[in-house]
PDB file of C-alpha atoms in Angstrom:
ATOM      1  CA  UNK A 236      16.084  -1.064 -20.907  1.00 56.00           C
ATOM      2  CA  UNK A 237      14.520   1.944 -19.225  1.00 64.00           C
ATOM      3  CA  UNK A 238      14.521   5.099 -21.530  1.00 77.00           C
ATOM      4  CA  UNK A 239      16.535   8.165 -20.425  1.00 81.00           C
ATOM      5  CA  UNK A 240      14.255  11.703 -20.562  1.00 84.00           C
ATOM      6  CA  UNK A 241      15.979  14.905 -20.982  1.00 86.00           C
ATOM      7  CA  UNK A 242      15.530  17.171 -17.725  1.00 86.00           C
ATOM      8  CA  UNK A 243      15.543  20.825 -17.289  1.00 87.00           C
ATOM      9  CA  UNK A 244      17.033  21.951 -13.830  1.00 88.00           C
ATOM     10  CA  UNK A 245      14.567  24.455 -12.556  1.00 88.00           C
ATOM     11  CA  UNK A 246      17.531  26.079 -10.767  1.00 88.00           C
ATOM     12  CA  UNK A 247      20.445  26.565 -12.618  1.00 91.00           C
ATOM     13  CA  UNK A 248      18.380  25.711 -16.107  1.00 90.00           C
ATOM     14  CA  UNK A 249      21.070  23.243 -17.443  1.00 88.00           C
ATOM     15  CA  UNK A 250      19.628  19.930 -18.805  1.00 87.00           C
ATOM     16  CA  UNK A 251      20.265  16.553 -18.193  1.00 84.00           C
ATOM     17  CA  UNK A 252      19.627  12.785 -19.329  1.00 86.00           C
ATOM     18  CA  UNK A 253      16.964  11.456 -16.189  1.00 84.00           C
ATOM     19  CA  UNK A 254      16.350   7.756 -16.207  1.00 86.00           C
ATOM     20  CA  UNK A 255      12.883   7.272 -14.451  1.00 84.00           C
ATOM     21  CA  UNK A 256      13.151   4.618 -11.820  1.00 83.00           C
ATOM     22  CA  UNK A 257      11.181   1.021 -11.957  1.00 82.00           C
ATOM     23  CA  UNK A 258      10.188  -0.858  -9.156  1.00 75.00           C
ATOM     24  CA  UNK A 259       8.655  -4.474  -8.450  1.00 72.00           C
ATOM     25  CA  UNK A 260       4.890  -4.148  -8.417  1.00 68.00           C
ATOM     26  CA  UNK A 261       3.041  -6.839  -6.132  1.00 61.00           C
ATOM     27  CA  UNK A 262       1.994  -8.761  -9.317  1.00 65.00           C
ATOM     28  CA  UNK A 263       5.698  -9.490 -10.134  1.00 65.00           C
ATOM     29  CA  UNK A 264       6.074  -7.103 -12.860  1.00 74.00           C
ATOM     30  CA  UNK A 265       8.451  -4.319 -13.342  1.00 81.00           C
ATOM     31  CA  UNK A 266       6.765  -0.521 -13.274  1.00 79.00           C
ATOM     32  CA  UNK A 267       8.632   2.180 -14.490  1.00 84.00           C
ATOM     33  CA  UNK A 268       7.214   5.346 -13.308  1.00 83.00           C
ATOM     34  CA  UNK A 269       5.909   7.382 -16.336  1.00 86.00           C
ATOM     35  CA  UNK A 270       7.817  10.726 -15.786  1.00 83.00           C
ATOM     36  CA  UNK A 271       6.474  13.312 -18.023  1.00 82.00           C
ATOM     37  CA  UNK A 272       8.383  14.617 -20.983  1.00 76.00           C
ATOM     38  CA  UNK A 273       7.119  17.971 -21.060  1.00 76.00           C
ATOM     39  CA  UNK A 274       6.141  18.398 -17.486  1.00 77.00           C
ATOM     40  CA  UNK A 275       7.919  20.834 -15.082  1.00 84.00           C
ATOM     41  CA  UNK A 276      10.479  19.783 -12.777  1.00 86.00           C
ATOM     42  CA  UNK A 277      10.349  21.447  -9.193  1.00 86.00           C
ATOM     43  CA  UNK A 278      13.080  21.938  -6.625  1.00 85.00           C
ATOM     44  CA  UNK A 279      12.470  20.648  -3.660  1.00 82.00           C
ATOM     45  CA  UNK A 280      12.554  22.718  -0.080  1.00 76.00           C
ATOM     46  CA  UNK A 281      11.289  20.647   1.856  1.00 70.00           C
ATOM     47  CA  UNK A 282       9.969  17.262   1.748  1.00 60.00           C
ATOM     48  CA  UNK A 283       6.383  16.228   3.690  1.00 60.00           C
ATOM     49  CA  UNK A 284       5.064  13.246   3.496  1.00 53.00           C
ATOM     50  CA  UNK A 285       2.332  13.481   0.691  1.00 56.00           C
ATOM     51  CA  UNK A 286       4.893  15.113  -1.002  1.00 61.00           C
ATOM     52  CA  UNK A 287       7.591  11.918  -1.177  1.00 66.00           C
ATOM     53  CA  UNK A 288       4.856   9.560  -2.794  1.00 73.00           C
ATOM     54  CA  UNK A 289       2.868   9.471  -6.450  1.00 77.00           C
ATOM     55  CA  UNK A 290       0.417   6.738  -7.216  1.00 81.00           C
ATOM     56  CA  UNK A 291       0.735   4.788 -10.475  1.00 82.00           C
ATOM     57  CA  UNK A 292      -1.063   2.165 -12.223  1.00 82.00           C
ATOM     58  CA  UNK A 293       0.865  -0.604 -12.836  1.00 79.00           C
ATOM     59  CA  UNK A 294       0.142  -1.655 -16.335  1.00 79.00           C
ATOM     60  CA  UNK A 295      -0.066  -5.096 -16.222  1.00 76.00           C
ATOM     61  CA  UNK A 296      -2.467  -5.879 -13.589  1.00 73.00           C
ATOM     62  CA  UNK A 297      -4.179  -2.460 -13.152  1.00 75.00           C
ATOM     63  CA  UNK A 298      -3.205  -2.066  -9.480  1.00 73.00           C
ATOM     64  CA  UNK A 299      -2.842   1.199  -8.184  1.00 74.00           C
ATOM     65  CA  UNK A 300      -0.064   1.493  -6.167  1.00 74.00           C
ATOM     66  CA  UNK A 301       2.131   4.472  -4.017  1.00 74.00           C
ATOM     67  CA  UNK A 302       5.854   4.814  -5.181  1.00 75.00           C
ATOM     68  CA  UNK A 303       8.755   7.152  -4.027  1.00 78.00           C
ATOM     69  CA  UNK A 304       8.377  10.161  -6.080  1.00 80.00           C
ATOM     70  CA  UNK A 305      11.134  10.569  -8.710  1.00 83.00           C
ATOM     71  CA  UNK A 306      14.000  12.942  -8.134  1.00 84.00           C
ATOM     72  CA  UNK A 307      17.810  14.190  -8.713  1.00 82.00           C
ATOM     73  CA  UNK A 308      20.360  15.894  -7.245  1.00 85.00           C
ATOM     74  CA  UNK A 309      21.598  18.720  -9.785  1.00 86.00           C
ATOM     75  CA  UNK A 310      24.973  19.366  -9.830  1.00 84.00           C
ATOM     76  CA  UNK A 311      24.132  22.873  -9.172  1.00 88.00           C
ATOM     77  CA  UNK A 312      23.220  21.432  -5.625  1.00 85.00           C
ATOM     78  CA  UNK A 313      19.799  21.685  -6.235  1.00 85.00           C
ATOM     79  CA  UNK A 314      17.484  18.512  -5.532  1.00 85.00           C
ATOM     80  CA  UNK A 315      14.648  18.638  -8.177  1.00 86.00           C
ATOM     81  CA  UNK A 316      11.284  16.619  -8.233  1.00 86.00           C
ATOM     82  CA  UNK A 317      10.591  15.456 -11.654  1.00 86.00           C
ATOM     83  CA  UNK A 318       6.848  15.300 -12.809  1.00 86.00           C
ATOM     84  CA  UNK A 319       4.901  12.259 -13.338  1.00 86.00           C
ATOM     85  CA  UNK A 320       1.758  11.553 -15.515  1.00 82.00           C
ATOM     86  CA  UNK A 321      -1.099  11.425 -13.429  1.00 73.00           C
ATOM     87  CA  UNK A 322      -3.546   8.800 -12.954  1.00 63.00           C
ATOM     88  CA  UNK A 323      -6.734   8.698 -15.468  1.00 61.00           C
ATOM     89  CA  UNK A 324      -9.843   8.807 -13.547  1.00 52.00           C
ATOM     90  CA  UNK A 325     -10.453   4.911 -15.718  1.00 44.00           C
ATOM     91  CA  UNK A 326      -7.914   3.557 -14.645  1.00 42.00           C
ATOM     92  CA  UNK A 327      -9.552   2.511 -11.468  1.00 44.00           C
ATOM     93  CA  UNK A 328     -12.148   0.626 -13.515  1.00 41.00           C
ATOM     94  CA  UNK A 329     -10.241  -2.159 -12.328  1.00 44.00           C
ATOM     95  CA  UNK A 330     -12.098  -2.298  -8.857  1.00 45.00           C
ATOM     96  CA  UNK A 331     -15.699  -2.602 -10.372  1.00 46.00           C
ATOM     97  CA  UNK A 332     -14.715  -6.086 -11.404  1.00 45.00           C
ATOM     98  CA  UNK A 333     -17.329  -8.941 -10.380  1.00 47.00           C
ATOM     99  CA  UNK A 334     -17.175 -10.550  -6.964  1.00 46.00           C
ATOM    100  CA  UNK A 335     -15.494 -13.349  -6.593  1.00 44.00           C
ATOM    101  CA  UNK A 336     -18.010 -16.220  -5.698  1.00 57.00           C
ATOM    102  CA  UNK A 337     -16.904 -17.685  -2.316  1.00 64.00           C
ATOM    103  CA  UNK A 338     -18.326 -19.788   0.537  1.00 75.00           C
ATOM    104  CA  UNK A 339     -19.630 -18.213   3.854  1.00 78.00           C
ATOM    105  CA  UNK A 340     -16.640 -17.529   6.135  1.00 83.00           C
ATOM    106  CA  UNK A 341     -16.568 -19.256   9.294  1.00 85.00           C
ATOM    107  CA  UNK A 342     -15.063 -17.117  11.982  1.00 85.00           C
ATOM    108  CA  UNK A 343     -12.933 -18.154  14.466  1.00 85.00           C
ATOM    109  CA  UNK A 344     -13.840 -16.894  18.453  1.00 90.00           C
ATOM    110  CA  UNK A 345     -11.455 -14.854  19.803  1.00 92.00           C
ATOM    111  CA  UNK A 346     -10.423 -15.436  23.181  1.00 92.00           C
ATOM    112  CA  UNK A 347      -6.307 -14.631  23.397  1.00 93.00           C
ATOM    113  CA  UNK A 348      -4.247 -12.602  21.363  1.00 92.00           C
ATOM    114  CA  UNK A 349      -2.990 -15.352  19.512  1.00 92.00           C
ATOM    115  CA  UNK A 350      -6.939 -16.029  18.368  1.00 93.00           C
ATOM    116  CA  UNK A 351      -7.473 -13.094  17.004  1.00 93.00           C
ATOM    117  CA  UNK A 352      -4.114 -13.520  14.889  1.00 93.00           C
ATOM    118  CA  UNK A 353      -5.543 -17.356  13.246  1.00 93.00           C
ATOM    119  CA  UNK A 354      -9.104 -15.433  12.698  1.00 94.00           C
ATOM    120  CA  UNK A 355      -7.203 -12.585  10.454  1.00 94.00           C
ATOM    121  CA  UNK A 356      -4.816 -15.557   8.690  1.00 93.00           C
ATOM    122  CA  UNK A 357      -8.462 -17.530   8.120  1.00 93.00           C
ATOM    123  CA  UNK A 358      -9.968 -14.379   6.654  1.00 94.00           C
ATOM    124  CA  UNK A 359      -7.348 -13.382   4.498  1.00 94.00           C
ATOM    125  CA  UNK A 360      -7.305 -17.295   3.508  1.00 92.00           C
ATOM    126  CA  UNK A 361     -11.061 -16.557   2.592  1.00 90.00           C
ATOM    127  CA  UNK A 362     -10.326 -13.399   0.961  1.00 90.00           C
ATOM    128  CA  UNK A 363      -7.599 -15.423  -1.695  1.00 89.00           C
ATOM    129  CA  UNK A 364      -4.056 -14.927  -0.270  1.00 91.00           C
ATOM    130  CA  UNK A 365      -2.713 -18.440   0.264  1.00 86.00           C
ATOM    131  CA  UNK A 366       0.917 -19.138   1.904  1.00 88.00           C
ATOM    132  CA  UNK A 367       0.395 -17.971   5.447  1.00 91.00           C
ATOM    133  CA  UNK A 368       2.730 -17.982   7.629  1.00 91.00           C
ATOM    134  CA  UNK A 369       3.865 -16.238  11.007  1.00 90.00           C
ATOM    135  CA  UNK A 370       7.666 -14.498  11.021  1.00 86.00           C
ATOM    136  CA  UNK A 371      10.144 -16.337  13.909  1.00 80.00           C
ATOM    137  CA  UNK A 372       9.312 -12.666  15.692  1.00 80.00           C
ATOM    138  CA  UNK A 373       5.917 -11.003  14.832  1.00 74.00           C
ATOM    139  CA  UNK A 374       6.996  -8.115  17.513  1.00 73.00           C
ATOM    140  CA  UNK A 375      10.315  -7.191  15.992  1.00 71.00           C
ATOM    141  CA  UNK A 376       9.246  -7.252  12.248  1.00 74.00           C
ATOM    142  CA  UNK A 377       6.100  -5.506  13.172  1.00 76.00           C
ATOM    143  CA  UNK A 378       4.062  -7.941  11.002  1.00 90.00           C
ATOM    144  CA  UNK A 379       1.907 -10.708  11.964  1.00 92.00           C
ATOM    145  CA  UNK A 380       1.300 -12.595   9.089  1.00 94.00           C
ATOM    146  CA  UNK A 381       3.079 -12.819   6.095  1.00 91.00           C
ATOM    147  CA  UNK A 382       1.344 -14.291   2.541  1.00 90.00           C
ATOM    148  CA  UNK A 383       1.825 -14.412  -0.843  1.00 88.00           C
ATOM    149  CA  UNK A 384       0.971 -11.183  -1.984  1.00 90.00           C
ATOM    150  CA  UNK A 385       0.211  -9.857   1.278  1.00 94.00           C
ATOM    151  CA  UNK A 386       1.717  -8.598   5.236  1.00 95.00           C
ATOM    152  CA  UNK A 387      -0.697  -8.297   7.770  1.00 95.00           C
ATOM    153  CA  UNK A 388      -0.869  -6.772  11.406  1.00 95.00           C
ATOM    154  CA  UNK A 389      -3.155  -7.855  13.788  1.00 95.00           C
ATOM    155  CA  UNK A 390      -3.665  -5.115  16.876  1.00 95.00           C
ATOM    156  CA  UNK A 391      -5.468  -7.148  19.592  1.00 93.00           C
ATOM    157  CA  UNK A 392      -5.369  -4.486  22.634  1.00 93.00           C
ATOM    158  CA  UNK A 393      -8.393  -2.314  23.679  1.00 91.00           C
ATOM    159  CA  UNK A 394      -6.666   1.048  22.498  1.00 94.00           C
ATOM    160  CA  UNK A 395      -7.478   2.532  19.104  1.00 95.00           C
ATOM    161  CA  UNK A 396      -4.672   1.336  16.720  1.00 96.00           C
ATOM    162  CA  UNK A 397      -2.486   4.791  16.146  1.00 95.00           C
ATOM    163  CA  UNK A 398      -0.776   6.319  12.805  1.00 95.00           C
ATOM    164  CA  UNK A 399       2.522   4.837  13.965  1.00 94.00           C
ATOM    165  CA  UNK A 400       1.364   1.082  13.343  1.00 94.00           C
ATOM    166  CA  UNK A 401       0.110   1.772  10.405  1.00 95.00           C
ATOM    167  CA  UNK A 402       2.523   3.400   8.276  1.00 94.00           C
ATOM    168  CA  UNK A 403       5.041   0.340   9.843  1.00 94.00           C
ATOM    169  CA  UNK A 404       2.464  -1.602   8.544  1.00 94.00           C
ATOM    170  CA  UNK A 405       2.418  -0.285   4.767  1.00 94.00           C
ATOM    171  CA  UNK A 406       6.488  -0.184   4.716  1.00 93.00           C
ATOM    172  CA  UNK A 407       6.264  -3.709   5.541  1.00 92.00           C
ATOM    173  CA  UNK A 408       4.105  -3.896   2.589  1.00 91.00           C
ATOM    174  CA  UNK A 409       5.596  -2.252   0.090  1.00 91.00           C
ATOM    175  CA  UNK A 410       9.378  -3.843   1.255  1.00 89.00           C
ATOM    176  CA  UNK A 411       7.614  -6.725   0.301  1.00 88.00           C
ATOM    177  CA  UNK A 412       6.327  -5.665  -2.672  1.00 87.00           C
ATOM    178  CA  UNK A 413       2.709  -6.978  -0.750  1.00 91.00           C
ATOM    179  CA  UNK A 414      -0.778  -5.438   0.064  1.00 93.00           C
ATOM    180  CA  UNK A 415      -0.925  -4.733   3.386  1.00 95.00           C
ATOM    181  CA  UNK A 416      -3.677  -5.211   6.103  1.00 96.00           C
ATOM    182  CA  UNK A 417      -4.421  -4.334   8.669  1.00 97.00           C
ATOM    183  CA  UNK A 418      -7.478  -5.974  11.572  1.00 97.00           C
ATOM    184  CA  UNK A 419      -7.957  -4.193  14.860  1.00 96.00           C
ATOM    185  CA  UNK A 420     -10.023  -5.299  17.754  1.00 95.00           C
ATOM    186  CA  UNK A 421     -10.627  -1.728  19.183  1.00 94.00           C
ATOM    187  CA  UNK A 422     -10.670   0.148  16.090  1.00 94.00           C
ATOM    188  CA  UNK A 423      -8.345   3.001  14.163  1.00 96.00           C
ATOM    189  CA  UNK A 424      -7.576   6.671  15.740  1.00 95.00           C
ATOM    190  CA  UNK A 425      -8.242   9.639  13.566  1.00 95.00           C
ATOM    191  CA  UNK A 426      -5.292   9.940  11.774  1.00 95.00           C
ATOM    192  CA  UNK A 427      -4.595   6.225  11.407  1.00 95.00           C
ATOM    193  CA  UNK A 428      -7.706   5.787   9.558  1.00 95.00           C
ATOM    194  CA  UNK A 429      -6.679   8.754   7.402  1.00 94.00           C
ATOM    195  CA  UNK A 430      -3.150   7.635   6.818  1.00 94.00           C
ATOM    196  CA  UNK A 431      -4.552   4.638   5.227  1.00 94.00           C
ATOM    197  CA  UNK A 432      -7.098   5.965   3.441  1.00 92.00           C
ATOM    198  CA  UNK A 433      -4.616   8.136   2.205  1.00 92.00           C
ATOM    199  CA  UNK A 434      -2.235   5.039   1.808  1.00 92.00           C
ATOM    200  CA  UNK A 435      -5.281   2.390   0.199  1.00 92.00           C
ATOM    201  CA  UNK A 436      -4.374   0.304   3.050  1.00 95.00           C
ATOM    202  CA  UNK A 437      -6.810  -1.912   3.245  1.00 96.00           C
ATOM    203  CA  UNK A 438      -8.867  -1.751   7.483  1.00 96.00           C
ATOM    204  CA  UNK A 439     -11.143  -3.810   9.486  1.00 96.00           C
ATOM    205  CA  UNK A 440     -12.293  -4.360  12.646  1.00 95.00           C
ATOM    206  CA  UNK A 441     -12.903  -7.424  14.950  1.00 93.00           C
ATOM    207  CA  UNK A 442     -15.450  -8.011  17.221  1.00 89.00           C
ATOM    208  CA  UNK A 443     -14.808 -11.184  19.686  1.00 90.00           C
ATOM    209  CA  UNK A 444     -16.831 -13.749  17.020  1.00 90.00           C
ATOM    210  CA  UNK A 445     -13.908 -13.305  14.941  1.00 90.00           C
ATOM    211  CA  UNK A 446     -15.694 -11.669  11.965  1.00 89.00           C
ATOM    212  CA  UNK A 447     -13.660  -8.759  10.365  1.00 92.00           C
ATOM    213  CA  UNK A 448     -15.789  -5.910   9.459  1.00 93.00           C
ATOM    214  CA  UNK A 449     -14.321  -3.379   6.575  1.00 94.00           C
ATOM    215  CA  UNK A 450     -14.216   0.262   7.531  1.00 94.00           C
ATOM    216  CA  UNK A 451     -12.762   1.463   4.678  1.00 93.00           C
ATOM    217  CA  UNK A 452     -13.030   1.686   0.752  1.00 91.00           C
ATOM    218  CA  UNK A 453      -9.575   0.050  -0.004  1.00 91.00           C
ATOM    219  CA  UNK A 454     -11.028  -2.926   2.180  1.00 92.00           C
ATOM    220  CA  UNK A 455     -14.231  -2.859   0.357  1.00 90.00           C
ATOM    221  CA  UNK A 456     -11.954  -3.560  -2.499  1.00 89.00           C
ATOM    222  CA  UNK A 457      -9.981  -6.314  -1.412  1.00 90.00           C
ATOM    223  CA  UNK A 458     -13.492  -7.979  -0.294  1.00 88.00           C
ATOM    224  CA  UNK A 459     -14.915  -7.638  -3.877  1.00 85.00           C
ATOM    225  CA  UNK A 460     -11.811  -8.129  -6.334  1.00 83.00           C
ATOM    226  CA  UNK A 461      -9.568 -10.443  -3.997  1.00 84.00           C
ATOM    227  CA  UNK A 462      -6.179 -10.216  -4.399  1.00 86.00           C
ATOM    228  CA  UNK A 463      -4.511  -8.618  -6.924  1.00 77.00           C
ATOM    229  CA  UNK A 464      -3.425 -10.751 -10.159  1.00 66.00           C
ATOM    230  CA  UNK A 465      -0.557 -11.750 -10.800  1.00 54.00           C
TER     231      UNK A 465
END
């Protein structure tokens, strides 16, 4: 059972029993979010979007991941942000794990759409994530490929992939309690690439051999460690 923390309201001062929320990390575990005892609580504005998330190791497998950042509505009719303990600079020690030995990946060529979708479920087959299958309507969930562990998009059009796609993208992911990829053919617009950056989604690129190229450092990542353990 979760431990209740006492609370100060930063409005009205009165304090209160908080009980910090847990959530299902990819790995299958339960992470409670460490809410500081003797941090101060905030009231919240106005929200933004950096502002709604706070990253947390989960403590048994060492992933980082992005949660909703805890909060309460005060009586007092104030909504206050409560404090979480921030992430030690070690704790991404996890990533400089050895490689993975693997075989040389064998593209597939992309001619159609649908191509480009089996080269991104034969990389990500490569990569470690087994289970792949396509939902009954890829345009409609907004997914392409769904794994164990992992939701993938593939964008196959000649535009830059935009910032919308990619935040679908990661809600996908973290609805599914998954890491999330993403594979363009064209590449990621400005604030796409930072949104995921941002986000530790996970980008890469394919040319028409059907080799995906990372252009990021959460995909360098996934190429070294693999998937996350469970």
């Amino acid at each position: 059972m979760t431990e209740s923390v006492p609370v100060r309201c930063p409005a009205c001062r009165r304090e209160q029993s908080f009980t910090p929320p847990t959530f299902p990390c990819s790995c299958g575990a339960p992470l409670t979010l460490p809410v500081l005892r003797d941090g101060t609580p905030e009231e919240i504005g106005h929200r933004t979007w950096q502002d709604i998330w706070v990253t947390v190791d989960c403590p048994s497998c060492g992933r980082q991941g992005h949660w909703p950042q805890p909060e309460f509505g005060c009586g007092c009719g104030a909504v206050v942000r409560v404090p979480v303990a921030p992430v030690p600079e070690a704790s991404e020690s996890h990533q400089d794990s050895e490689p993975t030995p693997r075989p040389a990946f064998r593209p597939v060529t992309i001619r159609t759409a649908r191509d480009a979708v089996t080269a991104a479920a034969q990389y990500l087959r490569w990569l470690g994530f087994g289970c792949l299958r396509r939902p009954d309507d890829p345009a409609a969930s907004g997914v392409d490929l769904y794994g164990k562990g992992v939701v993938a998009q593939v964008d196959p059009t000649t535009r830059p992939t935009g910032l919308r796609e990619v935040e679908c993208l990661w809600l996908n992911g973290l609805n599914e309690s998954a890491v999330s990829v993403f594979f363009s053919l064209a590449g990621y617009a400005k604030e796409a690439r930072a949104r995921a950056d941002a986000l530790h989604i996970p980008l890469f690129i394919m040319d028409l051999t059907g080799t995906p190229q990372p252009v990021n450092d959460p995909a360098d990542t996934l190429i070294r460690c693999g998937p996350p353990r469970a």
